[in-house]
């Protein structure tokens, strides 16, 4: 009996994966909002009835694709952030991780890039939730660094979100660049992170007195320009 249950479970998992793989291949050439259920089942070699044993609709299938693309990245990025070394080194290793992951799963990342602002609400929300989780995890890791002493939780979350947005932009650039442009994209990503890290070191610096920057109320008059003669 247990053997039969195991065989059925394995077959169910295979069918579910076949549906995901078929949808992903079809989405190379169209958006999720235009994808038909029968297109997917025909490509997967199953009946439409079988589809509903796994997903309520194509939006639910899209959410599953988001999870398949991004869930595993949380542990990988968390491991990089937990490593020793300064933040620039670790974030540089994060760039390498994104480069490798995009290279291994280009179709998944093309799907994420297209559907992040696409027409299927549940999928947009699933992507946004994943990116928000990445930002929170990054902010939590940054909070333990000496450079973050004095930073508010809000500012740390803002910085974490910036790093995540940067990784999304880098992933999209890698997809457009192709193999020949990977090195250029990766180097640009590292340089931008270096620039952010330099700014981070001075985030808490006391701003200069605005009144000392100009001797005139007219924004078009440079500081130090004498006023009109009496």
CSV table of C-alpha atoms in Angstrom, one decimal:
chain,number,residue,atom,x,y,z
A,1,UNK,CA,0.0,0.0,0.0
A,2,UNK,CA,2.7,2.4,1.0
A,3,UNK,CA,4.6,1.6,-2.3
A,4,UNK,CA,1.4,2.5,-4.3
A,5,UNK,CA,1.1,5.8,-2.4
A,6,UNK,CA,4.7,6.6,-3.1
A,7,UNK,CA,4.4,5.9,-6.8
A,8,UNK,CA,1.3,8.1,-7.0
A,9,UNK,CA,3.1,10.9,-5.1
A,10,UNK,CA,6.1,10.7,-7.4
A,11,UNK,CA,3.8,10.8,-10.5
A,12,UNK,CA,2.0,13.8,-9.1
A,13,UNK,CA,5.2,15.6,-8.6
A,14,UNK,CA,6.4,14.8,-12.1
A,15,UNK,CA,3.1,16.1,-13.6
A,16,UNK,CA,3.3,19.3,-11.6
A,17,UNK,CA,6.9,19.8,-12.7
A,18,UNK,CA,6.0,19.1,-16.3
A,19,UNK,CA,3.3,21.8,-16.2
A,20,UNK,CA,5.8,24.3,-14.7
A,21,UNK,CA,8.5,23.4,-17.3
A,22,UNK,CA,6.0,23.6,-20.2
A,23,UNK,CA,4.7,27.0,-19.0
A,24,UNK,CA,8.2,28.4,-18.6
A,25,UNK,CA,9.1,27.3,-22.1
A,26,UNK,CA,6.0,29.0,-23.5
A,27,UNK,CA,6.6,32.1,-21.5
A,28,UNK,CA,9.9,32.7,-23.4
A,29,UNK,CA,7.7,34.1,-26.2
A,30,UNK,CA,4.7,35.6,-24.4
A,31,UNK,CA,3.4,37.1,-21.2
A,32,UNK,CA,1.6,35.1,-18.5
A,33,UNK,CA,-1.6,37.1,-19.1
A,34,UNK,CA,-1.8,35.8,-22.7
A,35,UNK,CA,-0.9,32.2,-21.7
A,36,UNK,CA,-3.8,29.7,-22.2
A,37,UNK,CA,-4.4,26.8,-19.9
A,38,UNK,CA,-4.8,24.4,-22.8
A,39,UNK,CA,-1.5,25.6,-24.3
A,40,UNK,CA,0.2,24.5,-21.2
A,41,UNK,CA,-1.5,21.1,-20.8
A,42,UNK,CA,-0.9,20.4,-24.5
A,43,UNK,CA,2.8,21.2,-24.2
A,44,UNK,CA,3.1,19.2,-20.9
A,45,UNK,CA,1.2,16.2,-22.4
A,46,UNK,CA,-1.5,16.1,-19.8
A,47,UNK,CA,-5.3,16.8,-19.8
A,48,UNK,CA,-6.8,20.1,-18.7
A,49,UNK,CA,-8.4,18.1,-15.8
A,50,UNK,CA,-4.9,17.2,-14.6
A,51,UNK,CA,-3.9,20.8,-14.5
A,52,UNK,CA,-6.6,21.6,-11.9
A,53,UNK,CA,-5.2,18.9,-9.6
A,54,UNK,CA,-2.2,21.1,-9.2
A,55,UNK,CA,-3.2,24.8,-9.8
A,56,UNK,CA,-6.4,26.7,-9.6
A,57,UNK,CA,-5.5,28.8,-12.7
A,58,UNK,CA,-2.5,30.1,-14.7
A,59,UNK,CA,-2.0,32.9,-12.0
A,60,UNK,CA,-1.4,30.2,-9.4
A,61,UNK,CA,1.0,28.5,-11.8
A,62,UNK,CA,2.8,31.8,-12.2
A,63,UNK,CA,3.1,32.2,-8.4
A,64,UNK,CA,4.7,28.7,-8.3
A,65,UNK,CA,7.2,29.8,-11.0
A,66,UNK,CA,8.1,32.8,-8.8
A,67,UNK,CA,8.8,30.5,-5.9
A,68,UNK,CA,10.8,28.1,-8.0
A,69,UNK,CA,12.9,30.9,-9.3
A,70,UNK,CA,13.6,32.8,-6.0
A,71,UNK,CA,13.0,30.6,-3.0
A,72,UNK,CA,16.4,28.9,-3.2
A,73,UNK,CA,18.2,32.2,-3.5
A,74,UNK,CA,17.3,33.2,0.1
A,75,UNK,CA,19.5,30.6,1.6
A,76,UNK,CA,22.4,31.3,-0.8
A,77,UNK,CA,22.3,35.1,-0.3
A,78,UNK,CA,21.9,34.6,3.5
A,79,UNK,CA,25.1,32.4,3.5
A,80,UNK,CA,27.0,35.1,1.6
A,81,UNK,CA,25.9,37.8,4.0
A,82,UNK,CA,26.8,35.7,7.0
A,83,UNK,CA,30.4,35.3,5.7
A,84,UNK,CA,33.3,37.1,7.3
A,85,UNK,CA,35.0,40.1,5.5
A,86,UNK,CA,33.9,43.6,4.8
A,87,UNK,CA,30.5,44.4,3.3
A,88,UNK,CA,32.0,45.3,-0.1
A,89,UNK,CA,33.6,41.9,-0.4
A,90,UNK,CA,30.5,40.1,0.6
A,91,UNK,CA,28.3,42.1,-1.7
A,92,UNK,CA,30.8,41.4,-4.5
A,93,UNK,CA,30.3,37.7,-3.8
A,94,UNK,CA,26.6,38.4,-4.1
A,95,UNK,CA,27.1,39.7,-7.6
A,96,UNK,CA,29.0,36.5,-8.5
A,97,UNK,CA,26.1,34.5,-7.0
A,98,UNK,CA,23.5,36.4,-9.1
A,99,UNK,CA,25.7,36.0,-12.2
A,100,UNK,CA,25.9,32.2,-11.7
A,101,UNK,CA,22.2,31.9,-10.8
A,102,UNK,CA,21.0,33.8,-13.9
A,103,UNK,CA,23.3,31.8,-16.0
A,104,UNK,CA,21.8,28.6,-14.7
A,105,UNK,CA,18.2,29.7,-14.9
A,106,UNK,CA,17.9,32.4,-17.6
A,107,UNK,CA,14.2,31.5,-18.4
A,108,UNK,CA,13.2,31.9,-14.8
A,109,UNK,CA,14.8,35.3,-14.5
A,110,UNK,CA,13.3,36.5,-17.9
A,111,UNK,CA,9.9,35.5,-16.5
A,112,UNK,CA,10.6,37.5,-13.3
A,113,UNK,CA,11.8,40.5,-15.2
A,114,UNK,CA,8.8,40.5,-17.5
A,115,UNK,CA,6.1,39.8,-14.9
A,116,UNK,CA,7.4,42.1,-12.1
A,117,UNK,CA,5.3,44.8,-13.7
A,118,UNK,CA,3.0,42.5,-15.7
A,119,UNK,CA,-0.7,42.2,-15.8
A,120,UNK,CA,-1.3,39.3,-13.4
A,121,UNK,CA,-1.8,40.7,-9.9
A,122,UNK,CA,-1.1,37.6,-7.8
A,123,UNK,CA,2.2,37.2,-9.6
A,124,UNK,CA,3.2,40.8,-9.2
A,125,UNK,CA,2.4,40.5,-5.5
A,126,UNK,CA,4.4,37.3,-5.2
A,127,UNK,CA,7.5,38.9,-6.8
A,128,UNK,CA,7.1,42.0,-4.6
A,129,UNK,CA,6.8,39.8,-1.5
A,130,UNK,CA,10.0,37.9,-2.4
A,131,UNK,CA,11.9,41.1,-3.0
A,132,UNK,CA,10.7,42.6,0.2
A,133,UNK,CA,11.8,39.5,2.1
A,134,UNK,CA,15.3,39.8,0.5
A,135,UNK,CA,15.4,43.5,1.6
A,136,UNK,CA,14.5,42.6,5.1
A,137,UNK,CA,17.1,39.8,5.3
A,138,UNK,CA,19.8,42.1,3.9
A,139,UNK,CA,18.9,44.8,6.3
A,140,UNK,CA,19.1,42.4,9.2
A,141,UNK,CA,22.6,41.3,8.1
A,142,UNK,CA,23.7,44.9,7.7
A,143,UNK,CA,22.4,45.8,11.1
A,144,UNK,CA,25.2,43.7,12.7
A,145,UNK,CA,28.0,45.6,11.0
A,146,UNK,CA,30.0,48.3,12.7
A,147,UNK,CA,29.2,50.7,9.9
A,148,UNK,CA,25.5,50.5,10.8
A,149,UNK,CA,25.9,51.8,14.3
A,150,UNK,CA,23.5,54.6,14.8
A,151,UNK,CA,21.4,53.7,11.7
A,152,UNK,CA,17.6,53.5,12.2
A,153,UNK,CA,15.7,50.3,11.2
A,154,UNK,CA,14.0,52.3,8.5
A,155,UNK,CA,17.2,53.5,6.9
A,156,UNK,CA,18.7,49.9,7.1
A,157,UNK,CA,15.6,48.6,5.3
A,158,UNK,CA,16.0,51.4,2.7
A,159,UNK,CA,19.6,50.4,2.2
A,160,UNK,CA,18.7,46.7,2.0
A,161,UNK,CA,16.0,47.5,-0.6
A,162,UNK,CA,18.5,49.5,-2.6
A,163,UNK,CA,20.9,46.5,-2.7
A,164,UNK,CA,18.0,44.2,-3.8
A,165,UNK,CA,16.9,46.6,-6.5
A,166,UNK,CA,20.5,46.7,-7.7
A,167,UNK,CA,20.6,42.9,-7.9
A,168,UNK,CA,17.4,42.9,-9.9
A,169,UNK,CA,18.8,45.5,-12.4
A,170,UNK,CA,22.0,43.5,-12.6
A,171,UNK,CA,20.1,40.2,-13.4
A,172,UNK,CA,18.1,42.0,-16.1
A,173,UNK,CA,21.3,43.5,-17.6
A,174,UNK,CA,22.9,40.0,-17.6
A,175,UNK,CA,19.9,38.6,-19.6
A,176,UNK,CA,20.3,41.4,-22.2
A,177,UNK,CA,24.1,41.3,-22.3
A,178,UNK,CA,24.5,37.6,-23.2
A,179,UNK,CA,27.7,35.6,-22.5
A,180,UNK,CA,30.0,38.2,-24.2
A,181,UNK,CA,28.8,41.0,-22.0
A,182,UNK,CA,28.7,39.3,-18.6
A,183,UNK,CA,32.1,40.6,-17.4
A,184,UNK,CA,31.2,44.2,-18.3
A,185,UNK,CA,27.8,43.9,-16.4
A,186,UNK,CA,29.5,42.3,-13.4
A,187,UNK,CA,32.2,45.0,-13.2
A,188,UNK,CA,29.6,47.8,-13.5
A,189,UNK,CA,27.6,46.1,-10.7
A,190,UNK,CA,30.6,46.0,-8.4
A,191,UNK,CA,31.5,49.6,-9.1
A,192,UNK,CA,28.0,50.8,-8.3
A,193,UNK,CA,28.1,48.8,-5.0
A,194,UNK,CA,31.4,50.4,-4.2
A,195,UNK,CA,29.9,53.8,-4.7
A,196,UNK,CA,27.0,53.0,-2.5
A,197,UNK,CA,29.3,51.7,0.2
A,198,UNK,CA,31.3,54.9,0.1
A,199,UNK,CA,28.1,56.9,0.6
A,200,UNK,CA,27.0,54.6,3.4
A,201,UNK,CA,30.1,55.5,5.4
A,202,UNK,CA,29.0,59.2,5.4
A,203,UNK,CA,25.2,58.7,5.7
A,204,UNK,CA,25.2,59.9,9.4
A,205,UNK,CA,27.5,62.8,8.8
A,206,UNK,CA,26.1,66.1,10.1
A,207,UNK,CA,24.9,68.2,7.2
A,208,UNK,CA,26.4,71.6,6.7
A,209,UNK,CA,24.3,74.7,7.7
A,210,UNK,CA,22.2,75.5,4.6
A,211,UNK,CA,22.4,79.3,5.5
A,212,UNK,CA,26.2,79.2,5.0
A,213,UNK,CA,26.0,77.9,1.4
A,214,UNK,CA,24.6,81.1,-0.1
A,215,UNK,CA,24.6,84.8,0.8
A,216,UNK,CA,21.4,85.4,-1.2
A,217,UNK,CA,17.9,84.2,-1.1
A,218,UNK,CA,18.0,84.0,-4.9
A,219,UNK,CA,18.9,80.4,-5.8
A,220,UNK,CA,20.5,81.7,-9.0
A,221,UNK,CA,23.1,83.9,-7.2
A,222,UNK,CA,26.3,82.0,-6.3
A,223,UNK,CA,27.6,82.0,-2.7
A,224,UNK,CA,29.9,85.0,-2.1
A,225,UNK,CA,28.4,87.2,-4.8
A,226,UNK,CA,28.1,90.8,-3.4
A,227,UNK,CA,24.7,92.4,-3.3
A,228,UNK,CA,23.7,95.5,-5.3
A,229,UNK,CA,25.4,98.8,-4.4
A,230,UNK,CA,23.4,101.1,-2.1
